[in-house]
GROMACS .gro file of C-alpha atoms in nm:
model
  196
    1MET     CA    1 -18.508 -23.232  21.429
    2GLU     CA    2 -18.780 -23.350  21.196
    3TYR     CA    3 -19.041 -23.124  21.016
    4GLN     CA    4 -19.318 -23.264  21.229
    5SER     CA    5 -19.133 -23.210  21.537
    6MET     CA    6 -19.047 -22.853  21.448
    7HIS     CA    7 -19.405 -22.785  21.350
    8THR     CA    8 -19.526 -22.903  21.699
    9ALA     CA    9 -19.253 -22.685  21.880
   10LEU     CA   10 -19.359 -22.404  21.661
   11GLN     CA   11 -19.688 -22.444  21.746
   12ASN     CA   12 -19.622 -22.454  22.128
   13ILE     CA   13 -19.409 -22.137  22.077
   14ALA     CA   14 -19.740 -21.979  21.912
   15THR     CA   15 -19.991 -22.095  22.169
   16GLN     CA   16 -19.766 -21.896  22.418
   17ALA     CA   17 -19.779 -21.583  22.212
   18GLN     CA   18 -20.163 -21.615  22.171
   19GLU     CA   19 -20.198 -21.651  22.575
   20VAL     CA   20 -19.980 -21.337  22.595
   21THR     CA   21 -20.223 -21.144  22.352
   22ASN     CA   22 -20.525 -21.263  22.540
   23ASN     CA   23 -20.401 -21.191  22.868
   24LEU     CA   24 -20.278 -20.839  22.726
   25ASP     CA   25 -20.644 -20.800  22.614
   26ALA     CA   26 -20.789 -20.900  22.959
   27GLN     CA   27 -20.543 -20.663  23.133
   28LEU     CA   28 -20.624 -20.371  22.919
   29ASN     CA   29 -21.001 -20.446  22.974
   30GLN     CA   30 -20.948 -20.453  23.336
   31ASN     CA   31 -20.742 -20.147  23.300
   32MET     CA   32 -21.009 -19.939  23.180
   33GLN     CA   33 -21.239 -20.029  23.461
   34ASN     CA   34 -20.946 -19.957  23.697
   35TYR     CA   35 -20.812 -19.647  23.596
   36ILE     CA   36 -20.853 -19.321  23.406
   37GLY     CA   37 -20.683 -19.055  23.228
   38GLU     CA   38 -20.301 -19.050  23.249
   39TYR     CA   39 -20.277 -19.334  23.503
   40LEU     CA   40 -20.458 -19.537  23.241
   41GLN     CA   41 -20.213 -19.455  22.986
   42GLN     CA   42 -19.940 -19.516  23.220
   43GLU     CA   43 -20.086 -19.878  23.311
   44ASN     CA   44 -20.147 -19.966  22.958
   45ALA     CA   45 -19.788 -19.865  22.854
   46LYS     CA   46 -19.636 -20.081  23.108
   47VAL     CA   47 -19.887 -20.390  23.047
   48ASP     CA   48 -19.809 -20.348  22.667
   49ASN     CA   49 -19.420 -20.312  22.688
   50ASN     CA   50 -19.465 -20.627  22.886
   51ALA     CA   51 -19.656 -20.816  22.641
   52LYS     CA   52 -19.392 -20.687  22.363
   53GLU     CA   53 -19.099 -20.775  22.571
   54THR     CA   54 -19.262 -21.129  22.592
   55LEU     CA   55 -19.391 -21.183  22.224
   56THR     CA   56 -19.016 -21.071  22.128
   57ALA     CA   57 -18.843 -21.322  22.340
   58LEU     CA   58 -19.093 -21.593  22.193
   59ARG     CA   59 -19.029 -21.486  21.847
   60GLU     CA   60 -18.660 -21.515  21.895
   61LYS     CA   61 -18.687 -21.854  22.079
   62ALA     CA   62 -18.882 -21.956  21.751
   63GLN     CA   63 -18.628 -21.815  21.517
   64ARG     CA   64 -18.354 -22.005  21.663
   65LEU     CA   65 -18.553 -22.320  21.675
   66LEU     CA   66 -18.624 -22.303  21.293
   67ASP     CA   67 -18.297 -22.201  21.217
   68ASP     CA   68 -18.087 -22.464  21.399
   69GLY     CA   69 -18.355 -22.733  21.292
   70MET     CA   70 -18.337 -22.629  20.927
   71GLU     CA   71 -17.944 -22.633  20.960
   72ALA     CA   72 -17.935 -22.959  21.125
   73TYR     CA   73 -18.165 -23.108  20.862
   74GLN     CA   74 -17.941 -22.966  20.589
   75ILE     CA   75 -17.650 -23.140  20.740
   76SER     CA   76 -17.848 -23.467  20.725
   77LEU     CA   77 -17.933 -23.439  20.385
   78ASP     CA   78 -17.594 -23.384  20.301
   79LYS     CA   79 -17.431 -23.685  20.496
   80LYS     CA   80 -17.701 -23.880  20.334
   81TYR     CA   81 -17.676 -23.791  19.974
   82PHE     CA   82 -17.307 -23.688  19.969
   83ALA     CA   83 -17.168 -23.998  20.112
   84ASP     CA   84 -16.893 -24.190  19.955
   85ILE     CA   85 -16.964 -24.378  19.665
   86LEU     CA   86 -16.804 -24.732  19.628
   87PRO     CA   87 -16.565 -24.745  19.315
   88ASN     CA   88 -16.752 -25.016  19.158
   89HIS     CA   89 -17.063 -24.823  19.173
   90VAL     CA   90 -16.863 -24.504  19.007
   91GLY     CA   91 -16.777 -24.709  18.727
   92GLU     CA   92 -17.114 -24.824  18.663
   93LEU     CA   93 -17.251 -24.449  18.676
   94GLU     CA   94 -17.013 -24.353  18.439
   95MET     CA   95 -17.116 -24.620  18.212
   96ILE     CA   96 -17.492 -24.520  18.264
   97SER     CA   97 -17.416 -24.155  18.184
   98LYS     CA   98 -17.246 -24.260  17.859
   99SER     CA   99 -17.507 -24.530  17.733
  100ASN     CA  100 -17.836 -24.467  17.576
  101LEU     CA  101 -18.089 -24.571  17.802
  102GLU     CA  102 -18.462 -24.683  17.783
  103LEU     CA  103 -18.698 -24.579  18.002
  104ASN     CA  104 -18.743 -24.914  18.170
  105GLU     CA  105 -18.362 -24.947  18.192
  106ILE     CA  106 -18.328 -24.640  18.381
  107GLN     CA  107 -18.636 -24.713  18.615
  108ALA     CA  108 -18.422 -25.072  18.679
  109TYR     CA  109 -18.124 -24.859  18.803
  110PHE     CA  110 -18.345 -24.650  19.020
  111ARG     CA  111 -18.481 -24.962  19.183
  112LYS     CA  112 -18.145 -25.120  19.203
  113PHE     CA  113 -17.997 -24.827  19.392
  114LYS     CA  114 -18.325 -24.756  19.576
  115ASP     CA  115 -18.119 -24.754  19.957
  116ASN     CA  116 -17.799 -24.585  19.819
  117TYR     CA  117 -17.853 -24.194  19.848
  118PRO     CA  118 -17.531 -24.081  19.694
  119VAL     CA  119 -17.555 -24.295  19.387
  120LEU     CA  120 -17.937 -24.185  19.340
  121ARG     CA  121 -17.838 -23.855  19.338
  122ARG     CA  122 -17.580 -23.889  19.081
  123LEU     CA  123 -17.832 -24.098  18.895
  124GLU     CA  124 -18.114 -23.840  18.920
  125GLN     CA  125 -17.854 -23.595  18.750
  126ILE     CA  126 -17.775 -23.858  18.459
  127ALA     CA  127 -18.186 -23.900  18.423
  128SER     CA  128 -18.236 -23.557  18.426
  129ASP     CA  129 -17.948 -23.475  18.158
  130LYS     CA  130 -18.109 -23.775  17.933
  131GLY     CA  131 -18.436 -23.608  17.941
  132PHE     CA  132 -18.616 -23.828  18.179
  133VAL     CA  133 -18.823 -23.664  18.473
  134VAL     CA  134 -18.760 -23.802  18.809
  135ILE     CA  135 -19.027 -23.760  19.092
  136GLY     CA  136 -19.064 -23.869  19.453
  137LYS     CA  137 -18.787 -23.863  19.731
  138THR     CA  138 -18.463 -23.729  19.542
  139TYR     CA  139 -18.207 -23.471  19.695
  140THR     CA  140 -18.342 -23.213  19.468
  141ASN     CA  141 -18.696 -23.250  19.582
  142GLU     CA  142 -18.586 -23.293  19.954
  143THR     CA  143 -18.380 -22.969  19.944
  144ASP     CA  144 -18.700 -22.791  19.766
  145PHE     CA  145 -18.899 -22.890  20.056
  146LEU     CA  146 -18.645 -22.760  20.307
  147GLY     CA  147 -18.679 -22.436  20.155
  148SER     CA  148 -19.065 -22.440  20.147
  149ILE     CA  149 -19.061 -22.580  20.495
  150LYS     CA  150 -18.832 -22.320  20.619
  151ASN     CA  151 -19.054 -22.031  20.430
  152THR     CA  152 -19.377 -22.166  20.604
  153GLY     CA  153 -19.185 -22.189  20.950
  154GLN     CA  154 -19.071 -21.798  20.904
  155GLY     CA  155 -19.434 -21.722  20.847
  156VAL     CA  156 -19.483 -21.884  21.185
  157VAL     CA  157 -19.223 -21.704  21.339
  158ASN     CA  158 -19.309 -21.371  21.183
  159ALA     CA  159 -19.663 -21.419  21.299
  160ILE     CA  160 -19.577 -21.444  21.676
  161LEU     CA  161 -19.515 -21.083  21.737
  162SER     CA  162 -19.873 -21.006  21.646
  163GLY     CA  163 -19.991 -21.295  21.872
  164THR     CA  164 -20.325 -21.291  21.680
  165SER     CA  165 -20.491 -21.618  21.669
  166THR     CA  166 -20.586 -21.574  21.318
  167ARG     CA  167 -20.254 -21.505  21.172
  168LEU     CA  168 -20.076 -21.776  21.369
  169THR     CA  169 -20.351 -22.037  21.271
  170ILE     CA  170 -20.295 -21.955  20.902
  171ALA     CA  171 -19.924 -21.984  20.923
  172LEU     CA  172 -19.927 -22.293  21.124
  173ASN     CA  173 -20.193 -22.456  20.898
  174LEU     CA  174 -19.953 -22.362  20.587
  175MET     CA  175 -19.653 -22.540  20.762
  176GLU     CA  176 -19.879 -22.846  20.866
  177ALA     CA  177 -19.950 -22.863  20.506
  178LYS     CA  178 -19.620 -22.872  20.382
  179VAL     CA  179 -19.516 -23.110  20.658
  180SER     CA  180 -19.801 -23.344  20.545
  181GLU     CA  181 -19.694 -23.307  20.193
  182TYR     CA  182 -19.337 -23.417  20.253
  183ASP     CA  183 -19.474 -23.700  20.469
  184ARG     CA  184 -19.658 -23.831  20.160
  185LEU     CA  185 -19.328 -23.787  19.939
  186GLU     CA  186 -19.147 -23.971  20.202
  187SER     CA  187 -19.336 -24.271  20.175
  188LYS     CA  188 -19.338 -24.315  19.789
  189GLU     CA  189 -19.103 -24.461  19.576
  190THR     CA  190 -18.888 -24.251  19.341
  191GLN     CA  191 -19.023 -24.278  18.992
  192VAL     CA  192 -18.856 -24.195  18.653
  193LEU     CA  193 -19.076 -24.079  18.369
  194GLN     CA  194 -19.037 -24.021  17.989
  195GLY     CA  195 -18.961 -23.650  17.967
  196ILE     CA  196 -19.167 -23.447  17.687
   0.00000   0.00000   0.00000
């Protein structure tokens, strides 16, 4: 599941949670007009329990969606960056790791292997070991984004129990910002810069 799809699915669940809360408020107001005393307390408790059960079920659904989506994305990343490397590439990477490279040379290797993710993962490590800074779409950055998307998604999941519009909106906006940030990262070419 892509990050945008996950955000949309969590947004739909959050909307359902807001509807439950709005219906709860409306029903509690209706009860205030129809009941008094002990009957009011009983009716309010029944309505409140139903809303809590529904919100709990929505939260559990959102948690499964988030967990399954993150696990699937991690598996996808692992397949992408940990596929087998051809023997001639292994030899070339070994040569690169033992060479004293200039910035323009390491940049050329990144361009050469731009579509070979297992080689890029190893090349990122070599560049980093040699004091270069690698920015853009790399295994390290993708796993960092996976963690930050999971954290913001968890914020949405945790906000579902409250059902409050403000908390859910804030959590969804934070997640949307992270998804947009990932989209920008994904569209940029990986760059290598001279380290400080």
